[in-house]
mmCIF file of C-alpha atoms in Angstrom:
data_model
loop_
_atom_site.group_PDB
_atom_site.id
_atom_site.type_symbol
_atom_site.label_atom_id
_atom_site.label_comp_id
_atom_site.label_asym_id
_atom_site.label_seq_id
_atom_site.Cartn_x
_atom_site.Cartn_y
_atom_site.Cartn_z
ATOM 1 C CA UNK A 1 89.193 51.929 131.745
ATOM 2 C CA UNK A 2 92.245 50.120 130.638
ATOM 3 C CA UNK A 3 95.721 51.279 130.520
ATOM 4 C CA UNK A 4 95.701 51.820 126.669
ATOM 5 C CA UNK A 5 92.700 54.205 127.152
ATOM 6 C CA UNK A 6 94.433 56.062 129.847
ATOM 7 C CA UNK A 7 97.496 56.686 127.571
ATOM 8 C CA UNK A 8 95.626 57.594 124.583
ATOM 9 C CA UNK A 9 93.819 60.566 126.084
ATOM 10 C CA UNK A 10 96.953 62.481 127.420
ATOM 11 C CA UNK A 11 98.656 61.411 124.047
ATOM 12 C CA UNK A 12 96.106 63.206 121.853
ATOM 13 C CA UNK A 13 95.938 66.033 124.164
ATOM 14 C CA UNK A 14 99.574 66.432 124.012
ATOM 15 C CA UNK A 15 99.498 66.337 120.200
ATOM 16 C CA UNK A 16 96.760 68.983 120.186
ATOM 17 C CA UNK A 17 98.962 71.435 122.567
ATOM 18 C CA UNK A 18 102.083 70.536 120.243
ATOM 19 C CA UNK A 19 100.232 71.567 116.882
ATOM 20 C CA UNK A 20 98.837 74.509 118.416
ATOM 21 C CA UNK A 21 102.288 75.550 119.665
ATOM 22 C CA UNK A 22 103.694 75.115 116.162
ATOM 23 C CA UNK A 23 100.811 77.137 114.597
ATOM 24 C CA UNK A 24 101.201 80.044 117.176
ATOM 25 C CA UNK A 25 105.002 79.970 116.466
ATOM 26 C CA UNK A 26 104.719 80.105 112.764
ATOM 27 C CA UNK A 27 102.199 82.996 112.980
ATOM 28 C CA UNK A 28 104.633 84.930 115.242
ATOM 29 C CA UNK A 29 107.562 84.300 112.850
ATOM 30 C CA UNK A 30 105.481 85.637 109.989
ATOM 31 C CA UNK A 31 104.248 88.599 112.040
ATOM 32 C CA UNK A 32 107.852 89.435 113.087
ATOM 33 C CA UNK A 33 108.897 89.367 109.453
ATOM 34 C CA UNK A 34 106.134 91.513 108.353
ATOM 35 C CA UNK A 35 106.798 93.865 111.233
ATOM 36 C CA UNK A 36 110.654 94.006 110.259
ATOM 37 C CA UNK A 37 109.868 94.697 106.562
ATOM 38 C CA UNK A 38 107.506 97.569 107.498
ATOM 39 C CA UNK A 39 110.045 99.119 109.953
ATOM 40 C CA UNK A 40 113.033 99.046 107.509
ATOM 41 C CA UNK A 41 111.610 100.337 104.041
ATOM 42 C CA UNK A 42 114.037 100.706 101.273
ATOM 43 C CA UNK A 43 115.040 104.494 101.546
ATOM 44 C CA UNK A 44 118.326 104.699 99.920
ATOM 45 C CA UNK A 45 118.404 107.302 97.191
ATOM 46 C CA UNK A 46 119.593 106.394 93.654
ATOM 47 C CA UNK A 47 119.953 108.112 90.220
ATOM 48 C CA UNK A 48 121.090 111.311 92.132
ATOM 49 C CA UNK A 49 121.499 113.963 89.789
ATOM 50 C CA UNK A 50 122.350 117.528 90.095
ATOM 51 C CA UNK A 51 121.044 119.488 87.065
ATOM 52 C CA UNK A 52 119.781 122.857 85.912
ATOM 53 C CA UNK A 53 122.891 124.556 87.353
ATOM 54 C CA UNK A 54 122.798 128.314 86.801
ATOM 55 C CA UNK A 55 124.615 131.022 88.769
ATOM 56 C CA UNK A 56 122.286 131.395 91.591
ATOM 57 C CA UNK A 57 120.401 128.100 91.512
ATOM 58 C CA UNK A 58 120.459 124.232 91.026
ATOM 59 C CA UNK A 59 118.213 121.191 90.969
ATOM 60 C CA UNK A 60 118.953 118.039 92.948
ATOM 61 C CA UNK A 61 116.878 115.035 92.266
ATOM 62 C CA UNK A 62 116.918 111.371 93.180
ATOM 63 C CA UNK A 63 114.728 108.276 93.269
ATOM 64 C CA UNK A 64 113.645 105.868 95.832
ATOM 65 C CA UNK A 65 112.043 102.407 95.722
ATOM 66 C CA UNK A 66 109.665 103.126 98.560
ATOM 67 C CA UNK A 67 107.672 106.466 98.801
ATOM 68 C CA UNK A 68 109.365 108.414 101.493
ATOM 69 C CA UNK A 69 109.889 112.044 102.587
ATOM 70 C CA UNK A 70 112.826 113.701 101.555
ATOM 71 C CA UNK A 71 114.819 116.981 101.661
ATOM 72 C CA UNK A 72 118.429 118.389 100.958
ATOM 73 C CA UNK A 73 120.756 120.084 103.498
ATOM 74 C CA UNK A 74 123.145 122.386 101.921
ATOM 75 C CA UNK A 75 125.849 125.197 102.579
ATOM 76 C CA UNK A 76 129.357 126.429 101.668
ATOM 77 C CA UNK A 77 131.528 125.523 104.531
ATOM 78 C CA UNK A 78 129.203 122.497 105.704
ATOM 79 C CA UNK A 79 126.071 120.726 104.414
ATOM 80 C CA UNK A 80 123.893 121.749 107.232
ATOM 81 C CA UNK A 81 123.641 125.563 106.965
ATOM 82 C CA UNK A 82 120.101 125.426 105.233
ATOM 83 C CA UNK A 83 117.301 122.910 104.537
ATOM 84 C CA UNK A 84 115.312 122.665 101.305
ATOM 85 C CA UNK A 85 112.168 120.733 101.165
ATOM 86 C CA UNK A 86 110.998 119.132 97.951
ATOM 87 C CA UNK A 87 109.416 121.442 95.523
ATOM 88 C CA UNK A 88 106.022 119.968 95.960
ATOM 89 C CA UNK A 89 106.002 120.459 99.815
ATOM 90 C CA UNK A 90 104.569 123.309 101.630
ATOM 91 C CA UNK A 91 105.798 122.996 105.367
ATOM 92 C CA UNK A 92 105.888 119.311 105.904
ATOM 93 C CA UNK A 93 107.678 116.628 103.565
ATOM 94 C CA UNK A 94 105.365 114.318 101.875
ATOM 95 C CA UNK A 95 105.944 110.767 100.702
ATOM 96 C CA UNK A 96 107.305 110.379 96.932
ATOM 97 C CA UNK A 97 109.317 107.912 94.771
ATOM 98 C CA UNK A 98 110.698 110.633 92.723
ATOM 99 C CA UNK A 99 112.316 113.688 94.708
ATOM 100 C CA UNK A 100 113.126 117.028 93.328
ATOM 101 C CA UNK A 101 114.874 119.906 95.149
ATOM 102 C CA UNK A 102 115.285 123.461 93.638
ATOM 103 C CA UNK A 103 118.027 125.225 95.789
ATOM 104 C CA UNK A 104 117.968 129.072 95.139
ATOM 105 C CA UNK A 105 119.712 132.254 96.388
ATOM 106 C CA UNK A 106 123.162 130.694 95.731
ATOM 107 C CA UNK A 107 126.245 132.692 95.014
ATOM 108 C CA UNK A 108 127.920 132.443 91.336
ATOM 109 C CA UNK A 109 130.823 130.357 90.792
ATOM 110 C CA UNK A 110 130.633 128.989 94.275
ATOM 111 C CA UNK A 111 131.290 125.499 95.562
ATOM 112 C CA UNK A 112 128.617 123.884 97.824
ATOM 113 C CA UNK A 113 128.254 120.942 99.970
ATOM 114 C CA UNK A 114 124.834 119.125 100.072
ATOM 115 C CA UNK A 115 123.459 116.020 101.793
ATOM 116 C CA UNK A 116 120.286 114.119 100.717
ATOM 117 C CA UNK A 117 118.012 113.057 103.690
ATOM 118 C CA UNK A 118 115.602 110.384 102.280
ATOM 119 C CA UNK A 119 113.395 109.008 104.806
ATOM 120 C CA UNK A 120 115.641 107.441 107.527
ATOM 121 C CA UNK A 121 118.574 107.546 105.392
ATOM 122 C CA UNK A 122 121.359 110.112 104.949
ATOM 123 C CA UNK A 123 123.292 110.043 101.814
ATOM 124 C CA UNK A 124 127.140 111.042 101.782
ATOM 125 C CA UNK A 125 127.936 114.555 101.527
ATOM 126 C CA UNK A 126 128.571 115.541 97.895
ATOM 127 C CA UNK A 127 129.471 118.786 96.122
ATOM 128 C CA UNK A 128 128.662 120.690 93.048
ATOM 129 C CA UNK A 129 129.506 124.350 91.909
ATOM 130 C CA UNK A 130 127.335 127.157 90.338
ATOM 131 C CA UNK A 131 128.000 128.691 87.098
ATOM 132 C CA UNK A 132 129.528 131.963 86.551
ATOM 133 C CA UNK A 133 127.040 135.038 86.585
ATOM 134 C CA UNK A 134 125.310 135.696 83.335
ATOM 135 C CA UNK A 135 122.345 137.576 81.996
ATOM 136 C CA UNK A 136 122.377 135.902 78.598
ATOM 137 C CA UNK A 137 119.592 133.587 77.470
ATOM 138 C CA UNK A 138 119.644 131.502 74.333
ATOM 139 C CA UNK A 139 116.118 132.319 72.943
ATOM 140 C CA UNK A 140 114.834 128.713 73.122
ATOM 141 C CA UNK A 141 111.327 127.917 74.677
ATOM 142 C CA UNK A 142 111.000 124.894 77.299
ATOM 143 C CA UNK A 143 110.947 121.374 76.205
ATOM 144 C CA UNK A 144 107.275 120.252 76.802
ATOM 145 C CA UNK A 145 106.057 116.726 76.537
ATOM 146 C CA UNK A 146 103.951 113.934 78.399
ATOM 147 C CA UNK A 147 104.490 110.432 79.417
ATOM 148 C CA UNK A 148 102.146 107.483 79.348
ATOM 149 C CA UNK A 149 102.212 104.273 81.337
ATOM 150 C CA UNK A 150 99.559 101.467 80.279
ATOM 151 C CA UNK A 151 97.705 103.895 78.298
ATOM 152 C CA UNK A 152 97.250 106.541 80.914
ATOM 153 C CA UNK A 153 99.424 109.298 82.141
ATOM 154 C CA UNK A 154 102.313 108.683 84.297
ATOM 155 C CA UNK A 155 101.774 109.772 87.970
ATOM 156 C CA UNK A 156 105.144 110.294 88.968
ATOM 157 C CA UNK A 157 108.721 110.665 87.404
ATOM 158 C CA UNK A 158 111.586 112.595 86.205
ATOM 159 C CA UNK A 159 112.384 113.951 82.748
ATOM 160 C CA UNK A 160 116.140 114.503 81.909
ATOM 161 C CA UNK A 161 117.450 116.254 78.706
ATOM 162 C CA UNK A 162 121.017 115.594 77.796
ATOM 163 C CA UNK A 163 122.756 117.564 74.933
ATOM 164 C CA UNK A 164 126.319 117.403 74.067
ATOM 165 C CA UNK A 165 128.462 120.363 75.326
ATOM 166 C CA UNK A 166 125.688 121.345 77.865
ATOM 167 C CA UNK A 167 124.762 120.416 81.390
ATOM 168 C CA UNK A 168 121.844 118.441 82.094
ATOM 169 C CA UNK A 169 118.420 119.616 82.558
ATOM 170 C CA UNK A 170 115.548 118.144 84.490
ATOM 171 C CA UNK A 171 111.823 118.490 84.903
ATOM 172 C CA UNK A 172 109.507 116.814 87.265
ATOM 173 C CA UNK A 173 106.702 114.818 85.654
ATOM 174 C CA UNK A 174 103.396 115.838 86.934
ATOM 175 C CA UNK A 175 99.747 117.185 86.039
ATOM 176 C CA UNK A 176 98.390 114.334 84.058
ATOM 177 C CA UNK A 177 101.905 112.989 82.974
ATOM 178 C CA UNK A 178 103.297 116.456 81.615
ATOM 179 C CA UNK A 179 106.675 117.843 81.972
ATOM 180 C CA UNK A 180 108.405 121.132 81.336
ATOM 181 C CA UNK A 181 112.187 121.449 80.958
ATOM 182 C CA UNK A 182 113.471 125.007 80.714
ATOM 183 C CA UNK A 183 116.510 125.348 78.342
ATOM 184 C CA UNK A 184 116.917 129.096 77.863
ATOM 185 C CA UNK A 185 119.501 129.475 80.621
ATOM 186 C CA UNK A 186 121.063 125.970 79.940
ATOM 187 C CA UNK A 187 124.807 126.257 80.839
ATOM 188 C CA UNK A 188 127.775 124.912 79.007
ATOM 189 C CA UNK A 189 129.718 122.020 80.643
ATOM 190 C CA UNK A 190 132.487 124.348 81.788
ATOM 191 C CA UNK A 191 130.093 126.291 83.841
ATOM 192 C CA UNK A 192 130.989 129.684 82.173
ATOM 193 C CA UNK A 193 128.508 130.822 79.254
ATOM 194 C CA UNK A 194 125.133 130.071 78.360
ATOM 195 C CA UNK A 195 124.880 126.983 75.927
ATOM 196 C CA UNK A 196 123.712 128.213 72.468
ATOM 197 C CA UNK A 197 122.081 125.186 70.534
ATOM 198 C CA UNK A 198 120.937 125.478 66.748
ATOM 199 C CA UNK A 199 117.481 124.404 65.568
ATOM 200 C CA UNK A 200 118.834 121.057 64.643
ATOM 201 C CA UNK A 201 120.818 120.296 67.728
ATOM 202 C CA UNK A 202 120.216 116.684 68.751
ATOM 203 C CA UNK A 203 118.941 115.956 72.300
ATOM 204 C CA UNK A 204 118.259 112.958 74.369
ATOM 205 C CA UNK A 205 115.249 112.869 76.611
ATOM 206 C CA UNK A 206 115.245 110.177 79.295
ATOM 207 C CA UNK A 207 112.493 109.217 81.320
ATOM 208 C CA UNK A 208 112.767 107.741 84.907
ATOM 209 C CA UNK A 209 110.078 106.491 87.136
ATOM 210 C CA UNK A 210 109.175 103.558 89.391
ATOM 211 C CA UNK A 211 107.094 102.052 86.585
ATOM 212 C CA UNK A 212 110.191 102.160 84.289
ATOM 213 C CA UNK A 213 112.033 104.139 82.001
ATOM 214 C CA UNK A 214 111.924 105.362 78.243
ATOM 215 C CA UNK A 215 114.140 107.566 76.024
ATOM 216 C CA UNK A 216 113.685 109.869 72.882
ATOM 217 C CA UNK A 217 116.104 111.367 70.723
ATOM 218 C CA UNK A 218 115.107 114.353 68.731
ATOM 219 C CA UNK A 219 116.106 117.583 67.016
ATOM 220 C CA UNK A 220 115.495 120.937 68.938
ATOM 221 C CA UNK A 221 113.212 123.465 67.550
ATOM 222 C CA UNK A 222 112.325 126.968 68.704
ATOM 223 C CA UNK A 223 108.757 126.785 67.995
ATOM 224 C CA UNK A 224 107.702 125.582 71.458
ATOM 225 C CA UNK A 225 105.458 122.750 70.182
ATOM 226 C CA UNK A 226 105.110 119.820 72.617
ATOM 227 C CA UNK A 227 107.113 116.530 71.785
ATOM 228 C CA UNK A 228 104.641 113.769 71.047
ATOM 229 C CA UNK A 229 103.888 111.377 73.982
ATOM 230 C CA UNK A 230 106.282 108.717 74.795
ATOM 231 C CA UNK A 231 105.412 105.479 76.598
ATOM 232 C CA UNK A 232 107.099 103.804 79.406
ATOM 233 C CA UNK A 233 109.584 101.122 77.813
ATOM 234 C CA UNK A 234 109.820 102.993 74.507
ATOM 235 C CA UNK A 235 112.995 103.923 72.824
ATOM 236 C CA UNK A 236 112.212 106.565 70.042
ATOM 237 C CA UNK A 237 114.509 108.189 67.616
ATOM 238 C CA UNK A 238 112.673 111.271 66.037
ATOM 239 C CA UNK A 239 115.949 112.733 64.290
ATOM 240 C CA UNK A 240 114.736 111.673 60.821
ATOM 241 C CA UNK A 241 111.555 114.051 61.265
ATOM 242 C CA UNK A 242 109.725 115.087 64.336
ATOM 243 C CA UNK A 243 106.846 115.983 62.074
ATOM 244 C CA UNK A 244 106.262 112.328 61.303
ATOM 245 C CA UNK A 245 106.179 111.513 64.976
ATOM 246 C CA UNK A 246 102.434 111.531 65.227
ATOM 247 C CA UNK A 247 100.578 109.013 62.924
ATOM 248 C CA UNK A 248 97.279 110.310 63.884
ATOM 249 C CA UNK A 249 94.658 110.677 61.028
ATOM 250 C CA UNK A 250 93.164 114.014 60.332
ATOM 251 C CA UNK A 251 89.705 112.759 61.557
ATOM 252 C CA UNK A 252 91.570 111.820 64.893
ATOM 253 C CA UNK A 253 93.061 114.860 65.288
ATOM 254 C CA UNK A 254 89.724 116.998 64.709
ATOM 255 C CA UNK A 255 88.043 114.688 67.461
ATOM 256 C CA UNK A 256 90.735 114.066 70.132
ATOM 257 C CA UNK A 257 93.394 116.791 69.617
ATOM 258 C CA UNK A 258 91.432 119.047 72.172
ATOM 259 C CA UNK A 259 94.110 121.567 72.564
ATOM 260 C CA UNK A 260 94.884 121.786 69.018
ATOM 261 C CA UNK A 261 98.820 121.242 69.062
ATOM 262 C CA UNK A 262 98.554 118.431 66.434
ATOM 263 C CA UNK A 263 99.164 115.811 68.820
ATOM 264 C CA UNK A 264 97.083 113.386 70.999
ATOM 265 C CA UNK A 265 98.531 112.938 74.234
ATOM 266 C CA UNK A 266 98.020 113.393 78.103
ATOM 267 C CA UNK A 267 97.226 117.223 77.512
ATOM 268 C CA UNK A 268 94.278 116.117 75.940
ATOM 269 C CA UNK A 269 93.373 113.476 78.528
ATOM 270 C CA UNK A 270 93.860 116.490 81.152
ATOM 271 C CA UNK A 271 91.120 118.666 79.344
ATOM 272 C CA UNK A 272 88.574 115.723 79.658
ATOM 273 C CA UNK A 273 89.398 115.336 83.347
ATOM 274 C CA UNK A 274 88.874 119.159 83.786
ATOM 275 C CA UNK A 275 85.558 118.986 82.037
ATOM 276 C CA UNK A 276 83.946 116.068 83.963
ATOM 277 C CA UNK A 277 80.329 116.328 84.336
ATOM 278 C CA UNK A 278 77.200 117.845 82.528
ATOM 279 C CA UNK A 279 77.593 121.207 80.604
ATOM 280 C CA UNK A 280 81.293 121.019 79.986
ATOM 281 C CA UNK A 281 82.953 124.250 79.286
ATOM 282 C CA UNK A 282 84.843 122.443 76.569
ATOM 283 C CA UNK A 283 82.077 120.809 74.526
ATOM 284 C CA UNK A 284 84.613 118.789 72.511
ATOM 285 C CA UNK A 285 85.536 116.989 75.810
ATOM 286 C CA UNK A 286 82.244 115.107 75.400
ATOM 287 C CA UNK A 287 83.778 112.707 72.958
ATOM 288 C CA UNK A 288 80.923 110.232 72.562
ATOM 289 C CA UNK A 289 78.251 113.142 72.510
ATOM 290 C CA UNK A 290 75.960 111.794 75.144
ATOM 291 C CA UNK A 291 75.555 114.972 76.683
ATOM 292 C CA UNK A 292 77.915 114.409 79.669
ATOM 293 C CA UNK A 293 81.701 113.961 80.012
ATOM 294 C CA UNK A 294 82.387 111.078 82.187
ATOM 295 C CA UNK A 295 84.541 107.821 82.519
ATOM 296 C CA UNK A 296 83.309 106.753 78.920
ATOM 297 C CA UNK A 297 84.975 109.685 77.411
ATOM 298 C CA UNK A 298 88.193 109.171 79.566
ATOM 299 C CA UNK A 299 88.305 105.737 78.300
ATOM 300 C CA UNK A 300 87.814 106.928 74.628
ATOM 301 C CA UNK A 301 90.631 109.210 75.110
ATOM 302 C CA UNK A 302 93.050 106.709 76.858
ATOM 303 C CA UNK A 303 92.509 104.190 74.036
ATOM 304 C CA UNK A 304 93.350 106.910 71.502
ATOM 305 C CA UNK A 305 96.316 107.991 73.153
ATOM 306 C CA UNK A 306 97.674 104.356 73.479
ATOM 307 C CA UNK A 307 97.381 103.961 69.787
ATOM 308 C CA UNK A 308 99.796 106.780 69.057
ATOM 309 C CA UNK A 309 103.252 105.981 68.290
#
């Protein structure tokens, strides 16, 4: 064996060791980066809103970029007198992107301190004041509607209602993309009396979710009929005539409007879901009349909902 052969073998072995070491090093760096991201999720609460303020209750809502558990601590003298979980939680906080906490049993016309605890993040202490005591209601029924995302009901979000002269009202988007916003006890911005809207009062609905946002401007009515469905990304103005909001043909309504509210929306999709299988209680849920309510019917309803403007 000559000297070149003796030198070549160690050199090749050394290169293999070096390349192997580099590969291991890159793997460890990527692994550490992955673990670092997983260990520090974005839990900072944003879009914090105190709404639905009445004399003995209020709603605190916020959004996070990562699904995390959240709750609120609150009190008069300090923020840690009481802990309130998300409205959807039973005993243990669950993971959500959109968070809503209803605080009850408060005292009228009283200032409260509160703090949002979102995952491992503790927000700064903030304050709000409850409204003056009142037994009055304005007689208006809740605002009911539904939200779509890519043709299907939005899974999680918040609906906020703003009216000039009144405090903001909010409702959680749930149950097949539906939301309900109570306005019968909606307060004036001065926290004194109950706001008294008229039938043509202009209101603005704002949808907030991890999938995006949407807005709808409309005139209030007292008939309790649901608003037309709104899609994420839309900016609708229905003040000209809410009656023209649905462009569905009569034949479409006859087939797809399963709850007979004159709109084809997530509520109808929910009826199909509830009747999945053979021998459905609601026969009309079998949209293709093949004797069974299944994915084909869900797809038909989704397609028809996506066509609504």
